[in-house]
Coordinates of C-alpha atoms in Angstrom, one line a residue:
M25 CA 0.4 -0.4 0.0
K26 CA 2.3 2.3 0.7
K27 CA 4.6 1.3 -2.0
I28 CA 1.4 2.4 -4.5
F29 CA 1.0 5.4 -2.3
L30 CA 4.8 6.6 -3.4
S31 CA 4.1 5.7 -7.6
A32 CA 1.1 8.1 -6.7
L33 CA 2.6 10.9 -5.7
V34 CA 5.8 10.9 -7.4
L35 CA 3.8 10.7 -11.2
L36 CA 1.8 13.3 -8.6
V37 CA 5.0 15.4 -9.2
V38 CA 6.1 14.2 -12.6
M39 CA 2.9 15.8 -14.1
S40 CA 2.6 19.3 -12.3
C41 CA 6.3 19.5 -13.4
K42 CA 5.3 20.1 -17.2
D43 CA 5.3 22.9 -19.1
K44 CA 2.9 23.6 -22.1
N45 CA 4.3 21.0 -24.7
N46 CA 3.6 19.0 -22.5
E47 CA 7.9 18.8 -21.3
P48 CA 8.7 18.1 -17.9
E49 CA 9.9 21.4 -16.6
K50 CA 13.8 21.9 -16.2
F51 CA 14.1 21.9 -12.2
L52 CA 16.4 25.9 -12.3
F53 CA 18.4 27.4 -8.9
D54 CA 17.5 31.1 -8.3
S55 CA 19.1 33.5 -10.2
S56 CA 21.8 35.7 -8.3
G57 CA 24.3 38.6 -9.1
N58 CA 24.5 42.1 -8.2
I59 CA 22.3 45.1 -9.9
N60 CA 23.7 46.1 -13.3
H61 CA 26.3 43.3 -12.8
V62 CA 27.0 41.3 -16.5
S63 CA 28.7 37.9 -16.6
V64 CA 30.5 38.2 -20.2
V65 CA 31.4 35.2 -21.6
V66 CA 33.8 34.9 -24.8
D67 CA 37.1 33.7 -24.7
N68 CA 40.7 35.7 -23.4
D69 CA 42.0 37.3 -27.0
L70 CA 38.3 38.3 -27.9
W71 CA 37.8 39.9 -24.4
N72 CA 41.5 41.9 -25.1
G73 CA 40.8 42.4 -28.3
S74 CA 37.5 44.5 -31.2
V75 CA 35.3 42.0 -29.8
G76 CA 36.2 43.4 -26.0
E77 CA 35.9 46.9 -26.8
A78 CA 32.2 46.4 -28.7
I79 CA 31.6 45.2 -25.1
R80 CA 32.5 47.4 -23.0
E81 CA 31.4 50.3 -26.0
V82 CA 27.6 49.1 -25.0
L83 CA 27.6 48.0 -21.4
T84 CA 29.5 50.6 -19.7
Q85 CA 28.7 53.3 -21.7
T86 CA 28.0 56.3 -19.1
I87 CA 25.1 57.1 -17.7
Y88 CA 23.4 60.0 -18.4
G89 CA 21.9 62.7 -15.7
L90 CA 24.4 61.6 -12.6
P91 CA 26.4 63.8 -11.1
Q92 CA 29.6 61.7 -11.5
D93 CA 30.5 58.9 -14.8
E94 CA 29.2 56.3 -13.9
P95 CA 29.3 53.1 -16.1
M96 CA 25.3 51.2 -17.1
F97 CA 27.0 48.3 -16.3
T98 CA 30.1 46.7 -14.3
L99 CA 31.1 43.8 -16.7
S100 CA 32.7 40.7 -14.6
Q101 CA 34.5 38.7 -18.0
I102 CA 34.5 34.7 -18.3
P103 CA 36.0 32.3 -20.1
P104 CA 34.0 29.9 -22.0
S105 CA 36.3 27.0 -20.0
V106 CA 35.3 27.9 -16.5
F107 CA 31.6 29.1 -18.0
S108 CA 29.3 26.2 -15.4
G109 CA 28.2 25.3 -11.4
F110 CA 27.7 28.7 -10.4
V111 CA 29.2 31.2 -12.3
T112 CA 26.6 30.3 -14.8
K113 CA 24.1 32.0 -12.5
N114 CA 24.2 35.2 -13.2
R115 CA 20.7 36.7 -13.7
T116 CA 22.8 38.2 -16.7
I117 CA 25.2 36.9 -19.2
L118 CA 26.3 38.0 -22.1
K119 CA 27.2 35.3 -24.5
I120 CA 30.6 34.8 -27.3
Q121 CA 29.8 32.2 -30.5
M122 CA 32.5 32.1 -32.8
N123 CA 32.2 30.5 -35.7
E124 CA 28.6 30.3 -36.7
N125 CA 26.4 32.6 -38.8
P126 CA 26.2 36.7 -38.1
G127 CA 23.1 37.3 -35.7
M128 CA 21.7 37.1 -32.2
D129 CA 19.5 35.3 -29.9
I130 CA 17.9 36.3 -26.3
K131 CA 17.0 33.7 -24.2
E132 CA 14.8 33.4 -20.6
N133 CA 16.0 31.5 -17.8
V134 CA 18.5 29.4 -19.3
Y135 CA 20.8 27.9 -16.2
A136 CA 18.8 30.6 -13.9
K137 CA 15.9 31.7 -12.8
P138 CA 14.8 35.0 -13.4
Q139 CA 17.7 35.1 -16.2
K140 CA 18.7 36.6 -19.2
V141 CA 20.6 35.1 -21.5
I142 CA 21.7 37.0 -24.7
T143 CA 24.1 35.5 -27.8
I144 CA 26.0 37.1 -30.2
F145 CA 27.1 35.3 -33.2
G146 CA 29.6 35.8 -35.9
K147 CA 32.1 33.6 -38.2
S148 CA 34.5 36.4 -37.1
K149 CA 35.7 39.4 -34.8
L150 CA 33.6 41.8 -37.8
D151 CA 30.8 39.6 -37.9
V152 CA 30.7 39.7 -33.5
V153 CA 31.7 43.6 -33.2
D154 CA 29.2 44.0 -36.7
V155 CA 25.8 42.2 -34.8
I156 CA 26.5 44.1 -31.1
S157 CA 27.2 47.0 -32.8
Q158 CA 24.0 47.2 -34.4
N159 CA 21.8 45.8 -31.7
A160 CA 23.2 47.4 -29.1
E161 CA 19.9 49.5 -27.6
K162 CA 18.2 45.9 -27.6
I163 CA 21.1 44.8 -25.6
V164 CA 20.8 47.3 -23.6
D165 CA 17.4 47.5 -22.6
T166 CA 17.3 43.7 -22.5
F167 CA 19.2 43.8 -19.6
R168 CA 18.2 47.3 -18.2
A169 CA 14.2 45.5 -18.4
M170 CA 15.2 43.0 -16.6
E171 CA 16.8 44.7 -13.6
I172 CA 14.1 46.7 -12.8
S173 CA 11.8 43.8 -12.8
E174 CA 14.0 42.0 -10.2
R175 CA 13.9 45.0 -8.5
Q176 CA 10.4 45.1 -8.3
R177 CA 10.7 41.5 -6.5
Q178 CA 13.4 42.6 -4.1
M179 CA 11.0 45.3 -3.0
A180 CA 7.3 43.6 -3.6
K181 CA 9.5 41.5 -0.4
S182 CA 7.9 43.9 2.5
P183 CA 5.6 46.3 0.5
H184 CA 4.8 49.6 2.6
N185 CA 1.8 50.2 4.2
Y186 CA 1.2 53.3 3.3
A187 CA -0.2 52.5 -0.6
N188 CA -3.7 51.6 0.0
K189 CA -4.2 55.5 0.8
I190 CA -2.3 56.6 -1.6
K191 CA -4.6 54.9 -3.8
E192 CA -7.9 56.1 -2.1
K193 CA -6.7 60.3 -2.5
L194 CA -4.8 59.6 -6.2
R195 CA -6.6 56.8 -7.7
L196 CA -3.6 54.7 -8.3
T197 CA -1.5 52.5 -6.7
I198 CA 2.5 52.0 -6.6
Q199 CA 4.8 49.5 -5.2
F200 CA 7.8 50.4 -3.0
P201 CA 9.1 49.1 0.3
S202 CA 8.0 49.8 4.0
I203 CA 12.2 51.1 4.7
Y204 CA 10.6 54.1 3.3
D205 CA 9.6 56.9 5.7
L206 CA 6.7 59.4 4.9
A207 CA 7.7 62.6 5.3
K208 CA 4.8 64.6 4.1
N209 CA 1.4 64.1 2.8
E210 CA -0.8 67.4 1.5
D211 CA -2.9 68.0 -0.8
N212 CA -2.5 65.8 -3.4
L213 CA 1.0 65.1 -2.7
F214 CA 3.2 62.5 -1.2
W215 CA 6.5 62.1 0.0
F216 CA 8.6 59.2 1.3
R217 CA 12.6 59.8 1.7
K218 CA 14.8 55.9 3.3
D219 CA 18.4 56.7 5.1
I220 CA 21.1 54.9 3.2
T221 CA 25.2 54.8 3.9
T222 CA 25.8 58.6 2.7
G223 CA 22.5 60.7 2.7
H224 CA 19.7 59.5 2.5
A225 CA 17.2 59.1 -0.9
H226 CA 13.0 60.1 -1.9
I227 CA 10.1 59.6 -4.2
M228 CA 7.3 62.1 -4.5
I229 CA 3.8 61.2 -6.6
Y230 CA 1.8 63.9 -6.9
D231 CA -1.0 64.6 -9.3
L232 CA -1.4 68.1 -11.5
P233 CA -4.3 69.4 -13.4
Y234 CA -4.8 68.8 -17.6
E235 CA -3.9 72.0 -18.3
A236 CA -1.0 72.4 -16.0
L237 CA 0.6 70.8 -19.1
K238 CA 0.5 71.9 -22.5
R239 CA 2.4 69.5 -25.0
N240 CA 4.5 72.2 -27.4
D241 CA 8.3 72.3 -27.7
S242 CA 8.2 74.3 -24.2
T243 CA 7.3 70.8 -22.5
V244 CA 9.9 70.2 -20.4
N245 CA 10.3 73.8 -19.5
Q246 CA 7.4 73.3 -18.6
I247 CA 7.8 70.0 -16.1
I248 CA 11.3 71.9 -14.7
K249 CA 9.1 74.8 -13.8
I250 CA 6.7 72.6 -12.4
R251 CA 8.9 70.3 -10.1
D252 CA 10.9 73.7 -10.0
S253 CA 7.6 75.3 -7.6
I254 CA 7.3 72.1 -5.6
G255 CA 10.6 71.7 -4.4
Q256 CA 10.4 75.1 -3.6
A257 CA 6.9 74.7 -1.4
Y258 CA 7.6 71.4 -0.2
F259 CA 12.0 70.3 0.1
K260 CA 13.4 73.2 2.2
G261 CA 17.2 73.1 2.7
R262 CA 18.7 72.3 5.9
L263 CA 19.1 76.0 6.3
D264 CA 15.4 77.3 5.3
E265 CA 14.1 80.4 7.2
T266 CA 17.3 80.6 9.2
V267 CA 19.3 83.9 9.2
D268 CA 23.0 84.9 7.7
V269 CA 25.9 87.2 9.5
N270 CA 24.4 89.8 7.5
G271 CA 20.9 89.5 9.4
N272 CA 19.3 88.8 6.5
K273 CA 16.7 86.1 6.3
I274 CA 18.2 82.5 4.6
S275 CA 16.2 80.6 2.1
S276 CA 16.6 77.6 0.6
F277 CA 14.5 74.8 -1.3
M278 CA 15.7 72.4 -4.7
V279 CA 15.9 73.2 -8.2
T280 CA 16.6 71.7 -11.0
E281 CA 20.5 73.2 -11.5
D282 CA 20.9 75.3 -14.5
A283 CA 24.6 74.0 -15.3
Y284 CA 23.0 70.8 -16.4
T285 CA 21.4 70.7 -19.0
P286 CA 17.7 67.8 -18.3
F287 CA 17.8 64.5 -20.4
H288 CA 14.1 64.5 -21.7
I289 CA 12.5 61.9 -24.3
E290 CA 8.5 60.4 -24.6
T291 CA 8.1 57.3 -23.6
I292 CA 5.4 55.4 -22.6
V293 CA 4.2 54.1 -18.2
D294 CA 1.1 51.9 -17.6
N295 CA 0.8 51.7 -21.5
K296 CA -0.4 56.2 -21.2
P297 CA 2.3 58.5 -23.0
A298 CA 4.5 59.7 -20.1
Y299 CA 7.8 61.9 -20.6
E300 CA 10.6 61.1 -18.9
T301 CA 12.9 63.6 -17.3
K302 CA 16.7 63.4 -15.9
G303 CA 18.5 66.1 -14.1
I304 CA 20.3 67.1 -11.6
W305 CA 18.9 69.3 -8.5
E306 CA 20.6 71.3 -5.7
L307 CA 19.5 73.8 -2.9
T308 CA 19.5 77.0 -3.6
N309 CA 21.5 78.9 -0.9
D310 CA 23.6 75.4 0.2
F311 CA 25.7 72.6 -0.8
M312 CA 23.4 69.6 -1.4
G313 CA 22.4 68.5 -4.8
G314 CA 22.5 65.5 -6.8
P315 CA 20.9 63.5 -9.4
F316 CA 17.0 63.3 -10.0
I317 CA 14.6 61.0 -12.6
N318 CA 10.9 62.1 -12.7
Y319 CA 8.3 61.0 -15.1
T320 CA 5.1 62.7 -16.0
I321 CA 2.2 60.7 -17.1
E322 CA -0.8 61.8 -18.8
D323 CA -3.8 60.5 -17.8
K324 CA -6.1 61.5 -19.6
V325 CA -9.9 59.2 -18.0
N326 CA -8.8 61.5 -15.4
K327 CA -8.4 64.2 -16.9
R328 CA -4.8 64.7 -15.7
W329 CA -0.9 64.8 -15.2
V330 CA 0.8 62.2 -12.6
G331 CA 4.0 63.2 -11.4
V332 CA 6.3 60.4 -9.5
E333 CA 9.8 61.7 -9.1
G334 CA 12.9 59.8 -7.5
F335 CA 16.1 62.0 -6.5
V336 CA 19.0 60.8 -3.9
F337 CA 21.3 63.0 -2.2
A338 CA 24.7 60.2 -1.3
P339 CA 27.9 62.9 -2.0
S340 CA 30.9 60.5 -2.4
V341 CA 29.3 57.5 -3.0
E342 CA 27.8 55.5 -6.3
K343 CA 24.8 56.2 -7.0
R344 CA 24.0 54.4 -10.3
N345 CA 21.6 51.7 -7.9
Y346 CA 20.2 53.4 -5.5
M347 CA 18.8 55.8 -9.1
L348 CA 17.2 52.1 -10.7
E349 CA 15.4 51.6 -7.1
L350 CA 13.6 55.1 -7.8
E351 CA 13.2 53.3 -11.5
S352 CA 11.8 50.7 -10.5
I353 CA 9.3 52.2 -7.7
I354 CA 8.6 55.2 -10.6
K355 CA 8.0 52.6 -13.2
S356 CA 5.7 50.0 -11.5
V357 CA 2.5 53.0 -11.1
K358 CA -0.9 51.8 -12.5
I359 CA -3.3 54.4 -12.5
E360 CA -7.3 53.0 -12.4

């Protein structure tokens, strides 16, 4: 009787581990690796030559919108001969495969999950370099999408308990972790902050009347003007309202730094038109500043604009991963 029960249990497990094609699913370990880290599987001689240069040109390009130069990704080169075991579990992998017809292949969950593996094929070095160059944007977008998705997955493990209040007031949902503290909830604005190693990270959520922003050649200037007015109203500096040596009252608040031209593109968030703006913020009459990323989303159904912004103050340390987290939070927005 025990043998019959055991056999039935084994059969049930096997049947439950089938994919859509009725084939047994391969058991995969959880992927690993630091955020924004890519394993590059390529022979040493290729890595030290034109192929490696092409890879680094694409994946270590400087991120726009940060005070200091920081690469898009950190790379680890792994010769194919040692690509086995634990090293295959990295979340993002780029492989170079020679003596094949030129092309590119993108697969999910090959050695672990979640995982993206991009393979570049070519009969010669020139073939490989050409394929990398022609698909540069797609390679970057694939790996960045994976990192944003992974950061969202990690943050979902400890959701913030203020989510329902945001939903009630702004008719939207947004996912961010409970480690963020509420800094201000006033009018139609929510502001949360998180202490980090050498400073703090912030997320602001608000909405605007539909007529507050018009689509024309000055849209980016309008967005900057709006964020500066919000900064003046809500984000005050340490010296604000204090008196200087001459007895004058100091006014200190957040503004967009004039010397750094903001990056601005049209994009999509929650299947809705949106503007993405990146730049540097600073405090008037103070020495604080850092990068910001702002998404202004058009909500035609509710005749309004939804603004979500993340910004960081983290002097003397890299800010790339902090900004990725804020972008991941912003891109989790779902408008009702």
